[in-house]
Coordinates of N, CA and C in Angstrom, one line a residue:
M1 N -21.5 0.4 -1.4 CA -20.7 1.7 -0.9 C -19.3 1.1 -0.4
I2 N -18.1 1.7 -0.8 CA -16.9 1.6 0.0 C -16.6 2.8 0.6
N3 N -16.3 2.3 2.0 CA -15.7 3.5 2.7 C -14.3 3.9 2.5
F4 N -14.0 5.0 2.5 CA -12.5 5.3 2.0 C -11.4 5.0 3.4
N5 N -12.0 5.9 4.3 CA -11.1 6.2 5.5 C -12.0 5.8 6.9
V6 N -12.0 4.9 7.0 CA -12.6 4.2 8.1 C -11.5 3.3 8.9
P7 N -11.3 3.7 10.3 CA -10.2 3.1 10.9 C -10.3 1.8 11.3
A8 N -9.3 1.0 11.4 CA -9.1 -0.3 11.9 C -9.3 -0.2 13.5
I9 N -10.3 -0.8 13.9 CA -10.7 -1.3 15.3 C -10.4 -2.5 15.8
I10 N -9.5 -2.4 16.7 CA -9.0 -3.9 17.0 C -9.5 -4.4 18.2
G11 N -9.9 -3.4 19.2 CA -10.5 -3.5 20.3 C -9.9 -2.9 21.7
K12 N -8.7 -2.5 21.4 CA -8.0 -2.1 22.9 C -7.7 -0.6 22.7
E13 N -8.3 0.3 21.5 CA -8.2 1.7 21.0 C -8.5 2.6 22.5
S14 N -9.8 2.1 23.2 CA -10.4 3.0 24.4 C -9.5 2.9 25.1
E15 N -9.0 1.7 25.9 CA -8.0 1.3 26.9 C -6.7 2.2 26.4
Y16 N -6.2 1.9 25.3 CA -4.8 2.8 25.2 C -5.4 4.5 25.4
I17 N -6.2 4.8 24.8 CA -6.4 6.4 24.9 C -6.5 7.0 26.6
M18 N -7.0 5.7 27.1 CA -7.2 6.4 28.7 C -5.6 6.5 29.3
E19 N -5.1 5.5 28.8 CA -3.5 4.9 29.5 C -2.6 6.5 29.3
A20 N -3.1 6.9 28.0 CA -2.4 7.9 27.6 C -2.5 9.2 28.0
I21 N -3.9 9.3 28.1 CA -4.7 10.8 28.9 C -4.1 10.5 30.3
S22 N -4.3 9.2 31.1 CA -3.6 9.2 32.5 C -2.2 9.5 32.6
S23 N -1.4 9.1 31.6 CA -0.1 9.3 31.8 C 0.4 10.6 31.9
Q24 N -0.6 11.7 31.2 CA -0.1 13.1 30.9 C 0.8 13.1 29.5
Y25 N 0.8 11.8 28.5 CA 1.8 12.1 27.7 C 0.9 12.2 26.6
L26 N -0.4 12.9 26.2 CA -1.6 12.8 25.4 C -0.9 13.6 24.0
S27 N 0.1 14.6 24.2 CA 0.6 14.9 22.6 C 2.1 14.5 22.2
G28 N 2.6 13.5 22.9 CA 3.5 12.8 22.4 C 4.7 12.6 23.3
D29 N 5.8 11.9 23.0 CA 7.1 11.9 23.8 C 6.8 10.8 24.8
G30 N 5.4 10.5 24.9 CA 4.7 9.1 26.0 C 5.2 7.8 25.4
K31 N 4.5 6.7 26.2 CA 5.0 5.2 25.9 C 4.4 4.9 24.6
F32 N 3.3 5.4 24.3 CA 2.8 5.2 22.8 C 3.7 5.7 21.5
T33 N 4.3 6.9 21.9 CA 5.4 7.5 20.9 C 6.2 6.4 20.9
R34 N 6.9 6.3 21.9 CA 8.0 5.6 22.0 C 7.9 3.7 21.2
L35 N 6.7 3.2 21.6 CA 6.2 2.5 20.9 C 6.2 2.0 19.4
C36 N 5.5 3.2 18.7 CA 5.4 3.6 17.5 C 6.8 3.5 16.7
A37 N 7.6 4.5 17.4 CA 9.0 4.6 16.7 C 9.7 3.3 16.9
E38 N 9.9 2.4 17.7 CA 10.4 1.3 18.0 C 9.9 0.1 16.7
W39 N 8.7 0.5 16.6 CA 8.0 -0.5 15.5 C 8.5 -0.2 14.3
F40 N 8.6 1.5 14.1 CA 9.3 1.7 12.4 C 10.2 1.2 12.4
E41 N 11.1 1.6 13.5 CA 12.8 1.1 13.4 C 12.8 -0.3 13.0
E42 N 11.8 -1.2 13.8 CA 12.1 -2.6 13.6 C 11.4 -3.2 12.4
K43 N 10.1 -2.8 11.9 CA 9.4 -3.2 10.9 C 10.4 -2.7 9.4
F44 N 11.0 -0.9 9.5 CA 11.5 -0.8 8.3 C 13.0 -0.9 8.4
D45 N 13.7 -1.8 9.2 CA 15.0 -1.5 9.7 C 15.5 -0.2 9.5
A46 N 15.2 0.7 10.0 CA 15.9 2.0 9.8 C 16.8 2.1 11.4
K47 N 17.6 3.0 11.1 CA 18.3 3.5 12.1 C 17.9 4.5 13.3
R48 N 16.8 5.3 12.8 CA 16.1 5.9 13.6 C 15.0 6.4 13.0
A49 N 13.7 6.2 13.8 CA 12.5 6.7 13.3 C 11.7 8.0 14.5
L50 N 11.6 9.0 13.7 CA 10.8 10.1 14.6 C 9.6 10.5 14.4
L51 N 8.5 10.5 15.1 CA 7.2 10.9 14.6 C 6.9 12.3 14.7
T52 N 6.4 12.7 13.8 CA 6.1 14.2 13.7 C 4.9 14.2 13.6
T53 N 4.3 15.7 13.4 CA 3.0 15.9 13.6 C 2.1 15.7 12.1
S54 N 2.7 15.5 11.2 CA 2.6 15.2 9.6 C 3.9 14.9 8.5
C55 N 3.4 14.1 7.9 CA 4.2 13.9 6.8 C 4.8 15.5 6.1
T56 N 4.2 16.6 6.0 CA 4.6 17.7 5.7 C 5.7 18.2 6.6
H57 N 5.5 18.1 8.1 CA 6.6 18.3 8.8 C 8.0 17.4 8.6
A58 N 7.7 16.1 8.3 CA 8.8 15.3 7.9 C 9.9 15.4 6.8
L59 N 8.7 16.2 5.9 CA 9.4 16.5 4.6 C 10.4 17.9 4.9
E60 N 9.3 18.6 5.4 CA 10.3 19.9 6.2 C 11.5 19.7 6.7
M61 N 11.3 18.5 7.5 CA 12.4 18.2 8.3 C 13.6 17.7 7.5
A62 N 13.8 17.0 6.3 CA 14.6 16.7 5.4 C 15.1 17.5 4.4
A63 N 14.2 18.7 4.1 CA 14.9 20.0 3.8 C 15.7 20.5 4.7
I64 N 15.4 20.7 6.0 CA 16.6 21.2 7.0 C 17.8 20.4 6.9
L65 N 17.7 19.1 7.1 CA 18.6 18.4 7.4 C 19.5 18.0 6.4
L66 N 18.8 18.1 5.0 CA 19.7 18.5 3.5 C 20.4 19.6 3.4
D67 N 20.2 20.5 4.3 CA 20.2 22.1 4.1 C 20.4 22.5 2.7
I68 N 19.2 22.4 2.4 CA 18.4 22.8 1.0 C 18.5 24.4 1.5
K69 N 19.3 25.1 0.3 CA 19.3 26.3 0.0 C 18.6 26.9 -1.0
E70 N 18.6 28.8 -1.1 CA 18.1 29.0 -2.3 C 19.0 28.9 -3.4
G71 N 18.3 28.4 -4.5 CA 18.7 28.1 -6.0 C 18.9 26.6 -5.8
D72 N 19.1 25.8 -5.0 CA 18.8 24.4 -5.2 C 17.6 23.7 -5.9
E73 N 17.8 22.9 -6.7 CA 16.8 22.4 -7.1 C 16.3 21.3 -6.9
I74 N 14.9 20.7 -6.7 CA 14.6 19.5 -6.1 C 13.6 18.8 -7.3
I75 N 13.7 17.6 -7.7 CA 12.7 16.9 -8.8 C 11.9 16.3 -8.2
M76 N 10.8 16.3 -8.6 CA 9.6 15.6 -7.9 C 8.6 15.9 -8.9
P77 N 7.2 14.7 -8.9 CA 6.4 14.5 -9.9 C 5.7 15.9 -9.9
S78 N 4.9 15.9 -11.0 CA 3.9 17.4 -11.5 C 2.6 16.9 -10.9
F79 N 2.1 15.5 -10.5 CA 0.9 15.2 -9.7 C 1.6 14.9 -8.2
T80 N 1.0 15.7 -7.2 CA 1.9 15.6 -5.8 C 0.7 16.5 -5.0
F81 N 0.7 16.2 -3.3 CA 0.2 16.9 -2.8 C 1.1 18.5 -2.8
V82 N 0.5 19.7 -2.7 CA 1.5 21.1 -2.5 C 2.4 20.8 -1.6
S83 N 2.1 20.0 -0.3 CA 3.4 20.0 1.1 C 4.4 19.4 0.5
T84 N 4.4 18.4 -0.3 CA 5.8 18.1 -1.0 C 6.6 18.9 -1.6
A85 N 6.0 20.1 -2.5 CA 6.6 21.1 -3.2 C 7.1 21.7 -1.8
N86 N 5.9 22.3 -1.0 CA 6.2 23.6 -0.2 C 7.5 23.5 1.0
A87 N 7.6 22.1 1.1 CA 8.5 22.0 2.3 C 10.1 22.1 1.7
F88 N 10.2 22.3 0.5 CA 11.3 22.7 -0.1 C 11.4 24.1 -0.5
V89 N 10.4 24.7 -1.1 CA 10.3 25.9 -1.3 C 10.7 26.8 -0.2
L90 N 10.0 26.5 1.2 CA 10.2 27.0 2.4 C 11.8 27.6 2.6
R91 N 12.6 26.5 2.1 CA 14.0 26.7 2.3 C 14.6 27.6 1.2
G92 N 13.7 27.8 0.2 CA 14.2 28.6 -1.1 C 14.8 27.3 -2.4
A93 N 14.2 26.5 -2.2 CA 14.6 25.9 -3.4 C 13.8 26.5 -4.5
K94 N 14.1 25.6 -5.7 CA 13.6 25.7 -7.1 C 12.8 24.0 -7.1
I95 N 11.6 24.3 -7.8 CA 11.1 22.9 -7.6 C 10.7 22.3 -9.0
V96 N 11.4 21.3 -9.7 CA 11.5 20.5 -11.2 C 10.6 19.7 -11.0
F97 N 9.4 20.1 -12.0 CA 8.4 18.9 -11.8 C 8.5 18.1 -12.9
V98 N 8.2 17.0 -12.9 CA 8.6 16.1 -13.8 C 7.4 15.4 -14.2
D99 N 6.9 15.1 -15.4 CA 5.5 14.6 -15.6 C 5.4 13.1 -15.1
I100 N 4.2 12.7 -15.0 CA 4.0 11.5 -14.3 C 3.6 10.4 -15.5
R101 N 3.4 9.1 -15.1 CA 3.1 7.7 -15.7 C 1.8 7.4 -15.8
P102 N 1.0 7.8 -17.1 CA -0.6 7.5 -16.9 C -0.9 6.2 -16.5
D103 N 0.0 5.1 -16.1 CA -0.5 3.9 -15.6 C -0.1 4.0 -14.2
T104 N 0.6 4.8 -13.3 CA 0.6 4.8 -12.1 C 0.5 6.0 -11.2
L105 N 0.5 6.9 -12.2 CA 0.2 8.6 -11.6 C 1.6 9.0 -10.8
N106 N 2.6 8.2 -11.0 CA 3.8 8.3 -10.5 C 4.9 8.9 -11.2
I107 N 6.0 9.5 -10.6 CA 7.1 10.6 -11.6 C 7.4 9.1 -12.6
N108 N 7.6 10.0 -14.0 CA 8.0 9.3 -14.9 C 9.6 9.1 -14.8
E109 N 10.0 8.1 -14.5 CA 11.6 7.7 -14.3 C 12.3 7.7 -15.5
E110 N 11.5 7.9 -16.7 CA 12.4 7.9 -17.9 C 12.4 9.5 -18.1
L111 N 12.2 10.2 -17.5 CA 12.2 11.8 -17.7 C 12.8 12.4 -16.9
I112 N 13.4 11.8 -15.8 CA 14.2 12.6 -14.7 C 15.6 13.0 -15.2
E113 N 16.4 12.0 -15.8 CA 17.4 12.6 -16.0 C 17.7 13.7 -17.0
Q114 N 16.7 14.0 -17.7 CA 16.9 15.3 -18.5 C 16.5 16.7 -17.7
A115 N 15.9 16.5 -16.7 CA 15.6 17.3 -15.7 C 16.7 17.9 -14.4
I116 N 17.5 17.1 -14.5 CA 19.0 17.1 -13.8 C 20.2 18.2 -14.3
T117 N 20.3 19.1 -13.5 CA 21.5 20.2 -13.8 C 22.4 19.8 -12.8
D118 N 23.4 20.8 -12.6 CA 24.4 21.1 -11.7 C 23.7 21.7 -10.5
K119 N 22.5 22.1 -10.3 CA 22.0 22.6 -9.2 C 21.1 21.4 -8.6
T120 N 20.5 20.6 -9.1 CA 20.1 19.6 -8.6 C 20.5 19.0 -7.2
K121 N 19.5 19.2 -6.4 CA 20.4 18.3 -4.9 C 19.5 16.9 -4.4
A122 N 18.2 17.0 -4.9 CA 17.3 15.8 -4.7 C 16.5 15.6 -5.7
I123 N 16.1 14.2 -5.5 CA 14.6 13.5 -6.0 C 13.7 13.3 -4.9
V124 N 12.4 13.7 -5.5 CA 11.3 13.3 -4.4 C 10.4 12.4 -5.3
P125 N 10.6 11.2 -5.1 CA 9.4 10.2 -5.5 C 8.3 10.3 -4.7
V126 N 7.2 10.6 -5.2 CA 6.0 10.2 -4.4 C 4.9 9.0 -4.9
H127 N 5.1 8.0 -3.9 CA 4.5 6.8 -4.3 C 2.9 7.0 -4.0
Y128 N 2.6 7.5 -5.3 CA 1.1 7.8 -5.2 C 0.2 6.5 -4.8
A129 N -0.6 6.7 -4.0 CA -1.6 5.8 -3.3 C -1.0 4.3 -3.2
G130 N 0.0 4.7 -2.3 CA 0.9 3.2 -2.1 C 1.5 2.4 -3.3
V131 N 1.2 2.8 -4.7 CA 2.0 2.2 -5.8 C 3.4 2.8 -5.8
P132 N 4.2 1.7 -5.6 CA 5.6 2.1 -5.9 C 6.1 2.8 -7.0
C133 N 7.0 4.1 -6.9 CA 7.9 4.4 -7.8 C 8.7 3.7 -8.7
E134 N 9.4 3.7 -10.0 CA 10.4 2.7 -10.2 C 11.8 3.0 -9.5
M135 N 12.0 2.8 -8.2 CA 12.9 2.9 -7.2 C 14.5 2.5 -8.2
D136 N 14.6 1.3 -8.5 CA 15.9 1.0 -9.4 C 16.4 2.2 -10.1
K137 N 15.4 2.3 -10.7 CA 16.0 3.5 -11.6 C 16.5 5.0 -11.1
I138 N 15.5 5.3 -10.2 CA 15.5 6.5 -9.3 C 16.9 6.2 -8.8
M139 N 17.2 5.1 -8.2 CA 18.3 5.5 -7.2 C 19.7 5.3 -8.2
D140 N 19.6 4.5 -9.2 CA 20.8 4.5 -9.9 C 21.2 5.7 -10.6
L141 N 20.2 6.6 -10.9 CA 20.1 8.2 -11.3 C 20.8 8.7 -10.2
A142 N 20.0 8.8 -8.8 CA 20.7 9.4 -7.8 C 22.4 9.0 -7.6
G143 N 22.7 7.8 -7.8 CA 24.1 7.3 -7.7 C 24.9 7.9 -8.8
K144 N 24.4 8.0 -9.9 CA 25.3 8.7 -11.2 C 25.4 10.0 -10.9
Y145 N 24.5 10.8 -10.3 CA 24.6 12.4 -10.1 C 24.7 12.7 -8.4
D146 N 25.2 11.9 -7.8 CA 25.3 12.3 -6.4 C 24.2 13.1 -5.7
L147 N 22.8 12.5 -6.1 CA 21.8 13.0 -5.6 C 21.2 12.4 -4.4
I148 N 20.3 12.9 -3.1 CA 19.8 12.5 -2.3 C 18.4 12.0 -3.0
V149 N 17.9 11.5 -2.4 CA 16.5 10.6 -2.5 C 15.5 10.6 -1.5
I150 N 14.6 11.6 -1.2 CA 13.5 11.4 -0.1 C 12.3 10.9 -0.5
E151 N 12.1 10.1 0.1 CA 10.8 9.2 -0.5 C 9.8 9.8 0.4
D152 N 8.5 10.4 -0.3 CA 7.2 10.8 -0.2 C 6.4 9.5 -0.2
A153 N 6.5 8.9 1.2 CA 5.9 7.3 1.3 C 4.5 7.9 1.9
A154 N 3.9 9.1 1.7 CA 2.6 9.5 2.8 C 1.4 8.4 2.8
Q155 N 1.3 7.7 1.6 CA 0.1 6.6 1.3 C 0.9 5.4 1.3
G156 N 2.1 5.2 1.6 CA 2.5 4.0 1.4 C 2.9 2.9 2.7
I157 N 2.4 3.4 3.9 CA 3.1 2.4 4.7 C 2.7 1.2 4.8
L158 N 3.5 0.2 4.7 CA 3.7 -1.2 4.8 C 3.4 -1.8 3.1
S159 N 3.6 -0.3 2.1 CA 3.4 -1.0 0.8 C 5.1 -1.5 0.4
R160 N 5.1 -2.3 -0.5 CA 6.6 -2.6 -0.7 C 6.8 -2.6 -2.5
Y161 N 8.0 -2.3 -2.5 CA 8.9 -2.3 -3.9 C 9.8 -3.3 -4.0
K162 N 9.6 -4.6 -4.9 CA 10.5 -5.7 -4.9 C 11.1 -6.1 -3.6
G163 N 9.9 -6.3 -2.6 CA 10.1 -6.9 -1.4 C 10.7 -5.7 -0.5
K164 N 11.0 -4.6 -0.7 CA 11.7 -3.5 0.2 C 10.2 -2.7 0.3
M165 N 10.3 -2.2 1.9 CA 9.4 -1.3 2.3 C 9.3 0.2 1.6
L166 N 8.4 0.6 1.3 CA 8.5 2.2 0.6 C 8.9 2.8 2.1
G167 N 9.8 3.9 1.7 CA 10.5 4.8 2.4 C 11.9 4.4 3.2
T168 N 11.9 3.0 2.6 CA 13.4 2.5 3.1 C 14.3 2.4 1.6
I169 N 14.3 2.8 0.7 CA 15.0 2.6 -0.5 C 15.6 3.6 -1.1
G170 N 15.4 5.1 -0.3 CA 16.0 6.1 -0.7 C 16.8 6.4 0.4
H171 N 17.3 7.7 0.6 CA 18.1 8.2 1.9 C 17.1 8.3 3.0
L172 N 16.1 8.8 2.6 CA 15.4 9.4 3.9 C 13.6 8.8 3.4
G173 N 12.7 8.5 4.3 CA 11.4 8.2 4.1 C 10.7 9.2 4.9
C174 N 9.2 9.4 4.6 CA 8.5 10.2 5.0 C 7.3 10.0 5.0
F175 N 6.2 9.8 5.9 CA 4.9 9.1 6.2 C 4.0 9.9 6.6
S176 N 2.6 9.4 6.6 CA 1.8 10.4 6.8 C 0.9 9.2 7.5
F177 N 0.1 9.9 8.8 CA -0.8 9.2 9.8 C -2.2 9.8 9.4
H178 N -2.3 10.7 8.3 CA -3.4 11.4 7.9 C -4.8 10.5 7.9
E179 N -6.1 11.3 8.5 CA -7.1 10.0 8.3 C -7.4 9.8 6.5
T180 N -6.9 10.2 5.6 CA -6.9 9.9 4.3 C -6.1 8.8 4.1
K181 N -5.0 8.6 4.8 CA -4.2 7.3 4.6 C -4.6 6.4 4.8
N182 N -3.6 5.1 4.4 CA -3.6 3.7 4.6 C -3.7 3.2 5.7
V183 N -2.7 3.9 6.7 CA -2.8 3.6 8.1 C -2.9 5.1 8.8
H184 N -3.9 5.0 9.4 CA -4.0 6.5 10.1 C -4.5 6.5 11.3
C185 N -4.1 7.4 12.3 CA -5.0 8.0 13.5 C -5.1 9.5 13.5
G186 N -6.1 9.9 12.1 CA -6.3 11.2 12.5 C -5.1 12.3 12.0
E187 N -4.3 12.5 12.6 CA -3.2 13.2 12.0 C -1.8 12.7 12.7
G188 N -0.9 13.4 12.2 CA 0.5 12.6 12.4 C 1.4 12.2 11.3
G189 N 2.7 12.0 11.3 CA 3.6 11.6 10.4 C 4.9 11.3 11.1
G190 N 5.6 10.4 10.2 CA 6.9 9.8 10.6 C 8.0 10.1 9.8
F191 N 8.9 9.8 10.2 CA 10.5 10.1 9.6 C 11.4 9.0 9.8
I192 N 12.0 8.6 8.7 CA 12.9 7.3 9.3 C 14.0 7.7 8.2
N193 N 15.1 7.3 8.9 CA 16.8 7.6 8.2 C 17.2 6.3 8.1
K194 N 17.4 5.8 7.0 CA 17.8 4.5 6.4 C 19.1 4.5 6.7

């Protein structure tokens, strides 16, 4: 049997949990929050990393920062978790789903351009199971049509595309620490600005 979501135990977890409890910063903004944000900024060469309660909230933050409004169109894969779409629907956006590639289960980069209209504001590639989308093509299209790319790298912490960390290729990157992800702590997420 292969266990799906067993946490990596390296030996200091109990000590760190007790330190967090005794510092009264168990819910964030304490030493470990700062250390994790600094690690993301350094490892991902990001201007700023913010920890969130989930990747859902990181995606919602991206929608707010981009000032997504009613009628804006957001392109994303037809195969994704509902939170990817909901983050933008909550701001009034219309989701334009693009079919996926059967070999990667990621958005089919060859179908994106035909989905772009004058109302399109962003493309949200989802790196399913940490398998990278074809980011060169996606970034070329974003440049051609002046679109923002928000990478949903919920399952892609430390995964790379042509040597670049997922979440750092687009304009914004969103991550998850949910227990079903490749790096997890039960819950939580992250947001980086490249």
